[in-house]
Amino acid sequence: MKSIRVGMIGYKFMGKAHSHAYRDLPMFFPDSPAPVMKAICGRDEQGVQQAAKQFGWEHAVTDWRELVKREDIDLVDINAPSDAHKEIAIAAAQAGKHLFCEKPLALTLSDAREMLQAAEAAGVKHMVGFNYRFAPAIRLAKKLIAEGRIGKIHHFRATFLQDWLVDPAFPLVWRLKKEVAGSGSHGDLGAHLIDLARYLVGEINEVVGMNETFVKERPIAESMTGLSAQGNTDGPMGEVTVDDATLFMARFASGALGSFEASRFAAGHRCTNAFEINGSKGSVRFDFERMNELEVYFTDDADDVQGFRRVLATDPAHDYMDAWWPPGHTIGFEHTFIHEILELMDAIHDDRQPEPNFVDGIKCQEILEAVDVSIAERRWVSISELQV
């Protein structure tokens, strides 16, 4: 396939990120199939029409059922709120469309499994949106671990910290409603940490966790876009039904120990998606706020120069960077989506499943729900308890 025709459902924060990736991919990766931006869908007709014009989509529609049936679409991109993922994905798969769905894959583990079953029954390609895997510095960490250069892994500790909810007057957006989002910081931020842990270190066997909702009620949102919203502090209030912060510990199948912290109440942290991995021969650490850098430490360095070194992952030796700018000319958040779409386009062309796919989405969902069970029952929970 020289080109792949895309229909997208959702047009706000993630919709803009995905649209940007579809538009830029052919310029920087011309040897891959080109995405053709056929139709974008949203419930607000005026809003989706404006998005289509602004982002570069050929058509705008307000009914996703119409979009998934269109004969001029090969791939359906789902970045609507989490409560819509299952129904759209199953319908799109049954219509023979390839699937790209934002994380978390579904509201529940059982819903995620139904989505995979539908995709497999239809024989379509499926991908879940864990974009941080595609940062070159994280790919470098993966390479160092896979080659054994930091030895046997002992520790994985990770945090995803934001502060956009610290103000108790911030409105009750959809991400704070369990029936729409599924969970709060745990599923929104923690899911990324879980995926990175599995990608870099391997499978998790058991977990124990705790969580808290610091602000129980908020003003009803009058409008919202991405992580911003407007509301009236003198108006009606609504209940927050998700976690504001979740922490858990984990034991990996390899014997490594893990700690995970996701919070939207970490004042001063805009997007601290960070991890440190300690092995028998060295360590690596990463912070997405400095996404082009990986700190690396090797125990066999000479005593007088031992310490963490900063590696700027912008050279042609680093994944994807030969397509971008000269060494030292950094890339940003949006590039992780371009690299993600590159993997999806190439996988469809090569007739293989992209990575990460719905199987990875389910494995992440198993861990998310195991943590929830642990919190509810105040005990260690084996991931095998949720597997079928």
mmCIF file of C-alpha atoms in Angstrom:
data_model
loop_
_atom_site.group_PDB
_atom_site.id
_atom_site.type_symbol
_atom_site.label_atom_id
_atom_site.label_comp_id
_atom_site.label_asym_id
_atom_site.label_seq_id
_atom_site.Cartn_x
_atom_site.Cartn_y
_atom_site.Cartn_z
ATOM 1 C CA MET A 1 0.000 0.000 0.000
ATOM 2 C CA LYS A 2 1.488 3.330 -1.079
ATOM 3 C CA SER A 3 -0.994 5.224 1.078
ATOM 4 C CA ILE A 4 -3.357 4.428 3.958
ATOM 5 C CA ARG A 5 -6.648 6.277 4.247
ATOM 6 C CA VAL A 6 -7.436 7.388 7.791
ATOM 7 C CA GLY A 7 -10.639 8.260 9.606
ATOM 8 C CA MET A 8 -10.228 9.769 13.066
ATOM 9 C CA ILE A 9 -12.713 10.012 15.944
ATOM 10 C CA GLY A 10 -11.790 12.783 18.365
ATOM 11 C CA TYR A 11 -10.329 16.189 17.589
ATOM 12 C CA LYS A 12 -9.050 17.891 20.729
ATOM 13 C CA PHE A 13 -5.733 17.307 22.578
ATOM 14 C CA MET A 14 -4.880 13.873 21.167
ATOM 15 C CA GLY A 15 -6.702 14.602 17.916
ATOM 16 C CA LYS A 16 -4.373 17.495 17.252
ATOM 17 C CA ALA A 17 -1.298 15.413 18.167
ATOM 18 C CA HIS A 18 -2.354 12.585 15.852
ATOM 19 C CA SER A 19 -3.267 14.963 13.023
ATOM 20 C CA HIS A 20 0.124 16.623 13.246
ATOM 21 C CA ALA A 21 1.789 13.206 13.004
ATOM 22 C CA TYR A 22 -0.219 12.202 9.927
ATOM 23 C CA ARG A 23 0.667 15.468 8.210
ATOM 24 C CA ASP A 24 4.408 15.418 8.988
ATOM 25 C CA LEU A 25 5.163 11.737 8.462
ATOM 26 C CA PRO A 26 5.516 11.862 4.626
ATOM 27 C CA MET A 27 7.883 14.831 4.797
ATOM 28 C CA PHE A 28 10.405 13.148 7.080
ATOM 29 C CA PHE A 29 9.820 9.445 6.363
ATOM 30 C CA PRO A 30 9.040 9.423 2.622
ATOM 31 C CA ASP A 31 9.740 5.707 2.177
ATOM 32 C CA SER A 32 6.806 4.721 4.399
ATOM 33 C CA PRO A 33 3.149 4.592 3.285
ATOM 34 C CA ALA A 34 1.614 8.056 3.382
ATOM 35 C CA PRO A 35 -1.433 8.640 5.596
ATOM 36 C CA VAL A 36 -4.346 10.200 3.722
ATOM 37 C CA MET A 37 -6.478 12.255 6.116
ATOM 38 C CA LYS A 38 -9.953 11.425 4.792
ATOM 39 C CA ALA A 39 -12.416 12.208 7.608
ATOM 40 C CA ILE A 40 -12.495 13.467 11.174
ATOM 41 C CA CYS A 41 -15.420 12.938 13.562
ATOM 42 C CA GLY A 42 -16.724 14.784 16.621
ATOM 43 C CA ARG A 43 -20.075 15.416 18.285
ATOM 44 C CA ASP A 44 -19.924 19.212 17.998
ATOM 45 C CA GLU A 45 -20.527 20.015 14.317
ATOM 46 C CA GLN A 46 -19.035 23.496 14.447
ATOM 47 C CA GLY A 47 -16.024 22.297 16.457
ATOM 48 C CA VAL A 48 -15.238 19.338 14.210
ATOM 49 C CA GLN A 49 -15.673 21.428 11.051
ATOM 50 C CA GLN A 50 -13.164 23.919 12.408
ATOM 51 C CA ALA A 51 -10.778 21.103 13.388
ATOM 52 C CA ALA A 52 -11.013 19.564 9.905
ATOM 53 C CA LYS A 53 -10.066 22.871 8.345
ATOM 54 C CA GLN A 54 -7.315 23.628 10.841
ATOM 55 C CA PHE A 55 -5.735 20.153 10.917
ATOM 56 C CA GLY A 56 -6.075 19.317 7.213
ATOM 57 C CA TRP A 57 -8.798 16.650 7.028
ATOM 58 C CA GLU A 58 -10.828 16.287 3.819
ATOM 59 C CA HIS A 59 -14.204 15.763 5.507
ATOM 60 C CA ALA A 60 -15.856 16.306 8.888
ATOM 61 C CA VAL A 61 -18.698 14.157 10.259
ATOM 62 C CA THR A 62 -20.582 13.986 13.544
ATOM 63 C CA ASP A 63 -21.593 10.301 13.519
ATOM 64 C CA TRP A 64 -18.772 7.818 14.118
ATOM 65 C CA ARG A 65 -20.994 4.993 12.849
ATOM 66 C CA GLU A 66 -21.018 6.680 9.462
ATOM 67 C CA LEU A 67 -17.247 7.074 9.530
ATOM 68 C CA VAL A 68 -16.377 3.437 10.294
ATOM 69 C CA LYS A 69 -18.540 2.207 7.401
ATOM 70 C CA ARG A 70 -16.968 4.443 4.761
ATOM 71 C CA GLU A 71 -15.337 2.539 1.905
ATOM 72 C CA ASP A 72 -12.676 5.225 1.485
ATOM 73 C CA ILE A 73 -11.157 4.544 4.938
ATOM 74 C CA ASP A 74 -8.611 1.820 5.776
ATOM 75 C CA LEU A 75 -7.678 2.795 9.352
ATOM 76 C CA VAL A 76 -9.830 4.132 12.204
ATOM 77 C CA ASP A 77 -8.022 6.274 14.792
ATOM 78 C CA ILE A 78 -9.859 6.414 18.154
ATOM 79 C CA ASN A 79 -8.862 9.221 20.518
ATOM 80 C CA ALA A 80 -12.295 9.971 21.948
ATOM 81 C CA PRO A 81 -12.814 9.631 25.744
ATOM 82 C CA SER A 82 -12.218 6.149 27.140
ATOM 83 C CA ASP A 83 -15.877 5.199 27.520
ATOM 84 C CA ALA A 84 -16.281 5.259 23.719
ATOM 85 C CA HIS A 85 -13.278 3.080 22.832
ATOM 86 C CA LYS A 86 -14.890 -0.354 23.012
ATOM 87 C CA GLU A 87 -18.006 0.295 20.935
ATOM 88 C CA ILE A 88 -16.128 2.175 18.226
ATOM 89 C CA ALA A 89 -13.264 -0.318 18.004
ATOM 90 C CA ILE A 90 -15.547 -3.348 17.716
ATOM 91 C CA ALA A 91 -17.706 -1.705 15.054
ATOM 92 C CA ALA A 92 -14.642 -0.577 13.098
ATOM 93 C CA ALA A 93 -13.065 -4.036 13.269
ATOM 94 C CA GLN A 94 -16.300 -5.636 12.056
ATOM 95 C CA ALA A 95 -16.213 -3.184 9.151
ATOM 96 C CA GLY A 96 -12.722 -4.449 8.284
ATOM 97 C CA LYS A 97 -10.810 -1.359 9.385
ATOM 98 C CA HIS A 98 -7.378 -1.369 11.002
ATOM 99 C CA LEU A 99 -7.396 0.150 14.503
ATOM 100 C CA PHE A 100 -5.342 2.739 16.352
ATOM 101 C CA CYS A 101 -6.700 3.441 19.853
ATOM 102 C CA GLU A 102 -5.434 5.761 22.546
ATOM 103 C CA LYS A 103 -4.667 4.425 26.006
ATOM 104 C CA PRO A 104 -5.941 3.175 28.314
ATOM 105 C CA LEU A 105 -7.416 0.712 25.840
ATOM 106 C CA ALA A 106 -10.825 0.510 27.564
ATOM 107 C CA LEU A 107 -12.706 1.257 30.765
ATOM 108 C CA THR A 108 -12.232 -2.311 32.005
ATOM 109 C CA LEU A 109 -10.122 -5.387 31.371
ATOM 110 C CA SER A 110 -13.133 -7.317 30.066
ATOM 111 C CA ASP A 111 -13.898 -4.540 27.568
ATOM 112 C CA ALA A 112 -10.270 -4.527 26.395
ATOM 113 C CA ARG A 113 -10.409 -8.269 25.819
ATOM 114 C CA GLU A 114 -13.550 -7.903 23.725
ATOM 115 C CA MET A 115 -11.779 -5.300 21.594
ATOM 116 C CA LEU A 116 -8.858 -7.655 20.939
ATOM 117 C CA GLN A 117 -11.212 -10.532 20.137
ATOM 118 C CA ALA A 118 -13.028 -8.377 17.581
ATOM 119 C CA ALA A 119 -9.762 -7.266 15.971
ATOM 120 C CA GLU A 120 -8.435 -10.817 15.773
ATOM 121 C CA ALA A 121 -11.710 -12.162 14.391
ATOM 122 C CA ALA A 122 -11.633 -9.495 11.675
ATOM 123 C CA GLY A 123 -7.948 -10.051 10.893
ATOM 124 C CA VAL A 124 -7.119 -6.351 11.135
ATOM 125 C CA LYS A 125 -4.052 -4.595 12.527
ATOM 126 C CA HIS A 126 -4.377 -2.985 15.951
ATOM 127 C CA MET A 127 -2.232 -0.531 17.882
ATOM 128 C CA VAL A 128 -2.541 1.158 21.296
ATOM 129 C CA GLY A 129 -1.213 4.674 21.843
ATOM 130 C CA PHE A 130 1.759 4.388 24.199
ATOM 131 C CA ASN A 131 3.699 7.145 22.465
ATOM 132 C CA TYR A 132 6.524 7.490 25.009
ATOM 133 C CA ARG A 133 8.064 4.231 23.751
ATOM 134 C CA PHE A 134 9.015 6.202 20.663
ATOM 135 C CA ALA A 135 11.291 8.807 22.260
ATOM 136 C CA PRO A 136 14.836 8.133 20.960
ATOM 137 C CA ALA A 137 16.327 8.377 24.477
ATOM 138 C CA ILE A 138 13.950 5.674 25.714
ATOM 139 C CA ARG A 139 14.832 3.533 22.701
ATOM 140 C CA LEU A 140 18.470 3.954 23.710
ATOM 141 C CA ALA A 141 17.652 2.745 27.235
ATOM 142 C CA LYS A 142 15.966 -0.296 25.689
ATOM 143 C CA LYS A 143 19.057 -0.983 23.561
ATOM 144 C CA LEU A 144 21.451 -0.747 26.513
ATOM 145 C CA ILE A 145 19.292 -3.119 28.554
ATOM 146 C CA ALA A 146 18.768 -5.596 25.694
ATOM 147 C CA GLU A 147 22.512 -5.730 25.012
ATOM 148 C CA GLY A 148 23.237 -6.430 28.687
ATOM 149 C CA ARG A 149 25.287 -3.288 29.073
ATOM 150 C CA ILE A 150 23.808 -2.415 32.473
ATOM 151 C CA GLY A 151 23.644 -6.055 33.534
ATOM 152 C CA LYS A 152 20.878 -7.825 35.437
ATOM 153 C CA ILE A 153 18.118 -5.419 36.388
ATOM 154 C CA HIS A 154 17.482 -4.991 40.110
ATOM 155 C CA HIS A 155 15.279 -1.886 40.336
ATOM 156 C CA PHE A 156 12.746 0.026 38.242
ATOM 157 C CA ARG A 157 11.337 3.156 39.870
ATOM 158 C CA ALA A 158 9.078 5.520 37.984
ATOM 159 C CA THR A 159 6.975 8.640 38.503
ATOM 160 C CA PHE A 160 4.519 10.487 36.299
ATOM 161 C CA LEU A 161 3.797 13.759 38.063
ATOM 162 C CA GLN A 162 1.602 16.668 36.961
ATOM 163 C CA ASP A 163 0.065 19.593 38.845
ATOM 164 C CA TRP A 164 -2.895 20.756 36.744
ATOM 165 C CA LEU A 165 -5.430 19.775 39.438
ATOM 166 C CA VAL A 166 -3.787 21.398 42.455
ATOM 167 C CA ASP A 167 -6.318 24.269 42.382
ATOM 168 C CA PRO A 168 -9.550 22.952 44.000
ATOM 169 C CA ALA A 169 -11.506 25.386 41.818
ATOM 170 C CA PHE A 170 -10.405 23.639 38.628
ATOM 171 C CA PRO A 171 -13.590 22.331 36.958
ATOM 172 C CA LEU A 172 -14.886 18.763 36.884
ATOM 173 C CA VAL A 173 -13.627 17.665 33.454
ATOM 174 C CA TRP A 174 -14.368 14.246 31.938
ATOM 175 C CA ARG A 175 -11.028 12.879 33.134
ATOM 176 C CA LEU A 176 -12.366 13.167 36.696
ATOM 177 C CA LYS A 177 -15.440 11.020 36.045
ATOM 178 C CA LYS A 178 -14.997 7.277 36.465
ATOM 179 C CA GLU A 179 -17.869 6.420 34.121
ATOM 180 C CA VAL A 180 -16.095 8.266 31.285
ATOM 181 C CA ALA A 181 -12.364 7.944 32.066
ATOM 182 C CA GLY A 182 -12.305 4.629 33.931
ATOM 183 C CA SER A 183 -9.764 5.934 36.437
ATOM 184 C CA GLY A 184 -7.813 9.085 37.210
ATOM 185 C CA SER A 185 -4.048 9.466 37.434
ATOM 186 C CA HIS A 186 -3.733 5.680 37.637
ATOM 187 C CA GLY A 187 -5.100 4.939 34.166
ATOM 188 C CA ASP A 188 -4.128 8.229 32.549
ATOM 189 C CA LEU A 189 -0.538 8.540 33.774
ATOM 190 C CA GLY A 190 0.228 5.244 35.464
ATOM 191 C CA ALA A 191 -0.646 3.339 32.292
ATOM 192 C CA HIS A 192 2.330 4.946 30.551
ATOM 193 C CA LEU A 193 4.653 3.930 33.389
ATOM 194 C CA ILE A 194 3.364 0.360 33.282
ATOM 195 C CA ASP A 195 3.922 0.151 29.543
ATOM 196 C CA LEU A 196 7.455 1.520 29.846
ATOM 197 C CA ALA A 197 8.185 -0.949 32.647
ATOM 198 C CA ARG A 198 7.027 -3.883 30.520
ATOM 199 C CA TYR A 199 8.863 -2.559 27.448
ATOM 200 C CA LEU A 200 12.152 -2.027 29.281
ATOM 201 C CA VAL A 201 12.242 -4.580 32.104
ATOM 202 C CA GLY A 202 9.610 -7.236 31.374
ATOM 203 C CA GLU A 203 6.442 -8.688 32.841
ATOM 204 C CA ILE A 204 5.153 -7.899 36.334
ATOM 205 C CA ASN A 205 4.023 -10.750 38.618
ATOM 206 C CA GLU A 206 2.400 -9.015 41.597
ATOM 207 C CA VAL A 207 1.481 -5.579 42.950
ATOM 208 C CA VAL A 208 0.346 -3.762 46.066
ATOM 209 C CA GLY A 209 -0.968 -0.202 46.004
ATOM 210 C CA MET A 210 -2.698 2.773 47.570
ATOM 211 C CA ASN A 211 -4.484 5.841 46.240
ATOM 212 C CA GLU A 212 -6.199 9.049 47.281
ATOM 213 C CA THR A 213 -8.647 11.625 45.960
ATOM 214 C CA PHE A 214 -7.567 14.897 47.566
ATOM 215 C CA VAL A 215 -10.402 17.106 46.262
ATOM 216 C CA LYS A 216 -13.761 15.329 46.435
ATOM 217 C CA GLU A 217 -15.939 17.913 44.628
ATOM 218 C CA ARG A 218 -15.310 20.446 41.867
ATOM 219 C CA PRO A 219 -17.300 23.031 39.892
ATOM 220 C CA ILE A 220 -19.165 21.605 36.914
ATOM 221 C CA ALA A 221 -17.170 22.266 33.715
ATOM 222 C CA GLU A 222 -18.767 24.614 31.204
ATOM 223 C CA SER A 223 -16.143 23.967 28.505
ATOM 224 C CA MET A 224 -12.979 21.902 28.255
ATOM 225 C CA THR A 225 -10.097 21.306 25.850
ATOM 226 C CA GLY A 226 -7.180 19.022 26.595
ATOM 227 C CA LEU A 227 -6.024 19.743 30.142
ATOM 228 C CA SER A 228 -7.739 23.141 30.370
ATOM 229 C CA ALA A 229 -11.337 23.978 31.253
ATOM 230 C CA GLN A 230 -13.698 26.738 32.288
ATOM 231 C CA GLY A 231 -16.231 26.577 35.112
ATOM 232 C CA ASN A 232 -18.161 28.774 37.534
ATOM 233 C CA THR A 233 -16.982 28.501 41.136
ATOM 234 C CA ASP A 234 -20.348 29.904 42.253
ATOM 235 C CA GLY A 235 -22.245 27.293 40.272
ATOM 236 C CA PRO A 236 -23.165 23.670 40.975
ATOM 237 C CA MET A 237 -20.536 21.192 42.158
ATOM 238 C CA GLY A 238 -19.959 17.617 41.053
ATOM 239 C CA GLU A 239 -18.296 14.625 42.687
ATOM 240 C CA VAL A 240 -14.802 13.556 41.659
ATOM 241 C CA THR A 241 -15.042 9.772 41.214
ATOM 242 C CA VAL A 242 -11.440 8.901 40.273
ATOM 243 C CA ASP A 243 -8.076 8.928 42.030
ATOM 244 C CA ASP A 244 -5.933 12.052 42.172
ATOM 245 C CA ALA A 245 -2.843 9.976 42.965
ATOM 246 C CA THR A 246 -1.990 6.271 42.942
ATOM 247 C CA LEU A 247 1.199 4.619 44.143
ATOM 248 C CA PHE A 248 2.095 0.948 43.924
ATOM 249 C CA MET A 249 4.980 -1.449 44.330
ATOM 250 C CA ALA A 250 5.611 -4.372 42.011
ATOM 251 C CA ARG A 251 7.688 -7.520 41.687
ATOM 252 C CA PHE A 252 8.809 -8.387 38.156
ATOM 253 C CA ALA A 253 9.002 -11.923 36.783
ATOM 254 C CA SER A 254 12.776 -11.425 36.529
ATOM 255 C CA GLY A 255 13.035 -10.757 40.273
ATOM 256 C CA ALA A 256 13.474 -6.990 39.869
ATOM 257 C CA LEU A 257 11.607 -4.684 42.225
ATOM 258 C CA GLY A 258 9.487 -1.767 41.008
ATOM 259 C CA SER A 259 7.855 1.351 42.412
ATOM 260 C CA PHE A 260 5.313 3.502 40.554
ATOM 261 C CA GLU A 261 3.803 6.882 41.415
ATOM 262 C CA ALA A 262 1.208 8.777 39.369
ATOM 263 C CA SER A 263 -0.157 12.087 40.601
ATOM 264 C CA ARG A 264 -1.878 15.196 39.287
ATOM 265 C CA PHE A 265 -1.179 17.002 42.581
ATOM 266 C CA ALA A 266 2.620 17.350 42.422
ATOM 267 C CA ALA A 267 3.032 21.133 42.515
ATOM 268 C CA GLY A 268 5.814 22.303 40.215
ATOM 269 C CA HIS A 269 5.731 19.208 38.012
ATOM 270 C CA ARG A 270 4.264 19.890 34.588
ATOM 271 C CA CYS A 271 5.033 16.517 32.985
ATOM 272 C CA THR A 272 7.613 14.625 35.012
ATOM 273 C CA ASN A 273 7.386 11.251 33.311
ATOM 274 C CA ALA A 274 10.582 9.806 34.735
ATOM 275 C CA PHE A 275 12.231 6.510 35.540
ATOM 276 C CA GLU A 276 15.504 5.106 36.855
ATOM 277 C CA ILE A 277 16.654 1.547 36.209
ATOM 278 C CA ASN A 278 19.491 0.049 38.250
ATOM 279 C CA GLY A 279 21.370 -3.025 37.044
ATOM 280 C CA SER A 280 24.391 -5.036 38.149
ATOM 281 C CA LYS A 281 26.664 -3.193 35.677
ATOM 282 C CA GLY A 282 25.136 0.270 35.649
ATOM 283 C CA SER A 283 22.041 2.437 35.577
ATOM 284 C CA VAL A 284 19.958 4.605 33.276
ATOM 285 C CA ARG A 285 17.583 7.419 34.148
ATOM 286 C CA PHE A 286 15.194 9.528 32.089
ATOM 287 C CA ASP A 287 12.856 12.482 32.586
ATOM 288 C CA PHE A 288 10.492 13.445 29.785
ATOM 289 C CA GLU A 289 10.838 17.130 30.656
ATOM 290 C CA ARG A 290 14.354 16.652 29.233
ATOM 291 C CA MET A 291 13.212 14.092 26.662
ATOM 292 C CA ASN A 292 16.271 14.215 24.410
ATOM 293 C CA GLU A 293 18.603 13.135 27.216
ATOM 294 C CA LEU A 294 19.373 9.790 28.829
ATOM 295 C CA GLU A 295 21.616 9.671 31.879
ATOM 296 C CA VAL A 296 23.838 6.597 31.854
ATOM 297 C CA TYR A 297 26.175 5.139 34.485
ATOM 298 C CA PHE A 298 28.535 2.169 34.056
ATOM 299 C CA THR A 299 30.220 0.493 37.030
ATOM 300 C CA ASP A 300 33.313 -0.423 34.986
ATOM 301 C CA ASP A 301 34.286 3.186 34.321
ATOM 302 C CA ALA A 302 37.586 4.202 35.882
ATOM 303 C CA ASP A 303 37.259 5.274 39.494
ATOM 304 C CA ASP A 304 38.245 8.863 38.791
ATOM 305 C CA VAL A 305 35.505 9.428 36.181
ATOM 306 C CA GLN A 306 32.652 7.384 37.591
ATOM 307 C CA GLY A 307 29.250 9.040 37.640
ATOM 308 C CA PHE A 308 26.169 9.547 35.512
ATOM 309 C CA ARG A 309 26.918 10.877 32.036
ATOM 310 C CA ARG A 310 24.430 12.821 29.945
ATOM 311 C CA VAL A 311 23.838 11.309 26.524
ATOM 312 C CA LEU A 312 22.071 13.603 24.079
ATOM 313 C CA ALA A 313 20.108 11.135 21.950
ATOM 314 C CA THR A 314 20.053 13.231 18.776
ATOM 315 C CA ASP A 315 22.745 11.571 16.651
ATOM 316 C CA PRO A 316 22.056 9.329 13.632
ATOM 317 C CA ALA A 317 23.096 6.387 15.844
ATOM 318 C CA HIS A 318 19.880 6.895 17.820
ATOM 319 C CA ASP A 319 16.544 5.550 16.588
ATOM 320 C CA TYR A 320 14.690 7.830 14.141
ATOM 321 C CA MET A 321 17.173 10.709 14.404
ATOM 322 C CA ASP A 322 18.700 10.303 10.956
ATOM 323 C CA ALA A 323 15.371 11.596 9.607
ATOM 324 C CA TRP A 324 15.467 14.801 11.641
ATOM 325 C CA TRP A 325 17.971 17.592 12.262
ATOM 326 C CA PRO A 326 21.742 17.752 12.749
ATOM 327 C CA PRO A 327 23.054 16.328 16.055
ATOM 328 C CA GLY A 328 22.150 18.509 19.020
ATOM 329 C CA HIS A 329 19.052 19.930 17.327
ATOM 330 C CA THR A 330 16.453 18.471 19.633
ATOM 331 C CA ILE A 331 12.973 17.112 18.967
ATOM 332 C CA GLY A 332 9.795 17.349 21.064
ATOM 333 C CA PHE A 333 6.604 15.721 22.323
ATOM 334 C CA GLU A 334 4.957 15.736 18.893
ATOM 335 C CA HIS A 335 7.749 13.634 17.415
ATOM 336 C CA THR A 336 6.857 10.666 19.610
ATOM 337 C CA PHE A 337 3.518 10.549 17.774
ATOM 338 C CA ILE A 338 5.186 10.788 14.359
ATOM 339 C CA HIS A 339 7.401 7.822 15.245
ATOM 340 C CA GLU A 340 4.352 5.974 16.578
ATOM 341 C CA ILE A 341 2.443 6.541 13.324
ATOM 342 C CA LEU A 342 5.544 5.456 11.395
ATOM 343 C CA GLU A 343 5.430 2.098 13.187
ATOM 344 C CA LEU A 344 1.709 1.775 12.433
ATOM 345 C CA MET A 345 2.022 2.642 8.739
ATOM 346 C CA ASP A 346 4.979 0.301 8.259
ATOM 347 C CA ALA A 347 3.217 -2.537 10.099
ATOM 348 C CA ILE A 348 0.152 -2.277 7.886
ATOM 349 C CA HIS A 349 2.374 -2.194 4.811
ATOM 350 C CA ASP A 350 4.466 -5.160 6.026
ATOM 351 C CA ASP A 351 1.397 -7.202 7.053
ATOM 352 C CA ARG A 352 2.428 -7.528 10.708
ATOM 353 C CA GLN A 353 1.008 -6.365 13.997
ATOM 354 C CA PRO A 354 2.473 -3.045 15.180
ATOM 355 C CA GLU A 355 3.997 -2.696 18.623
ATOM 356 C CA PRO A 356 2.545 -1.863 21.061
ATOM 357 C CA ASN A 357 -0.782 -3.422 20.116
ATOM 358 C CA PHE A 358 -4.004 -4.438 21.842
ATOM 359 C CA VAL A 359 -2.211 -7.350 23.532
ATOM 360 C CA ASP A 360 0.024 -4.804 25.265
ATOM 361 C CA GLY A 361 -3.041 -2.739 26.089
ATOM 362 C CA ILE A 362 -4.616 -5.746 27.804
ATOM 363 C CA LYS A 363 -1.459 -6.564 29.767
ATOM 364 C CA CYS A 364 -1.366 -2.962 30.965
ATOM 365 C CA GLN A 365 -5.059 -3.161 31.892
ATOM 366 C CA GLU A 366 -4.400 -6.337 33.906
ATOM 367 C CA ILE A 367 -1.849 -4.495 36.013
ATOM 368 C CA LEU A 368 -4.062 -1.420 36.413
ATOM 369 C CA GLU A 369 -6.932 -3.562 37.660
ATOM 370 C CA ALA A 370 -4.680 -5.688 39.885
ATOM 371 C CA VAL A 371 -3.611 -2.463 41.626
ATOM 372 C CA ASP A 372 -7.275 -1.502 42.054
ATOM 373 C CA VAL A 373 -8.009 -4.902 43.623
ATOM 374 C CA SER A 374 -4.992 -4.503 45.894
ATOM 375 C CA ILE A 375 -6.219 -1.119 47.094
ATOM 376 C CA ALA A 376 -9.764 -2.354 47.648
ATOM 377 C CA GLU A 377 -8.693 -5.501 49.502
ATOM 378 C CA ARG A 378 -5.528 -4.113 51.112
ATOM 379 C CA ARG A 379 -3.250 -6.959 49.994
ATOM 380 C CA TRP A 380 -0.667 -8.069 47.446
ATOM 381 C CA VAL A 381 -2.351 -9.191 44.227
ATOM 382 C CA SER A 382 -0.881 -11.569 41.650
ATOM 383 C CA ILE A 383 -1.446 -10.554 38.024
ATOM 384 C CA SER A 384 -2.352 -14.185 37.327
ATOM 385 C CA GLU A 385 -5.529 -13.683 39.387
ATOM 386 C CA LEU A 386 -6.886 -11.480 36.569
ATOM 387 C CA GLN A 387 -5.706 -13.583 33.644
ATOM 388 C CA VAL A 388 -7.865 -16.097 31.785
#
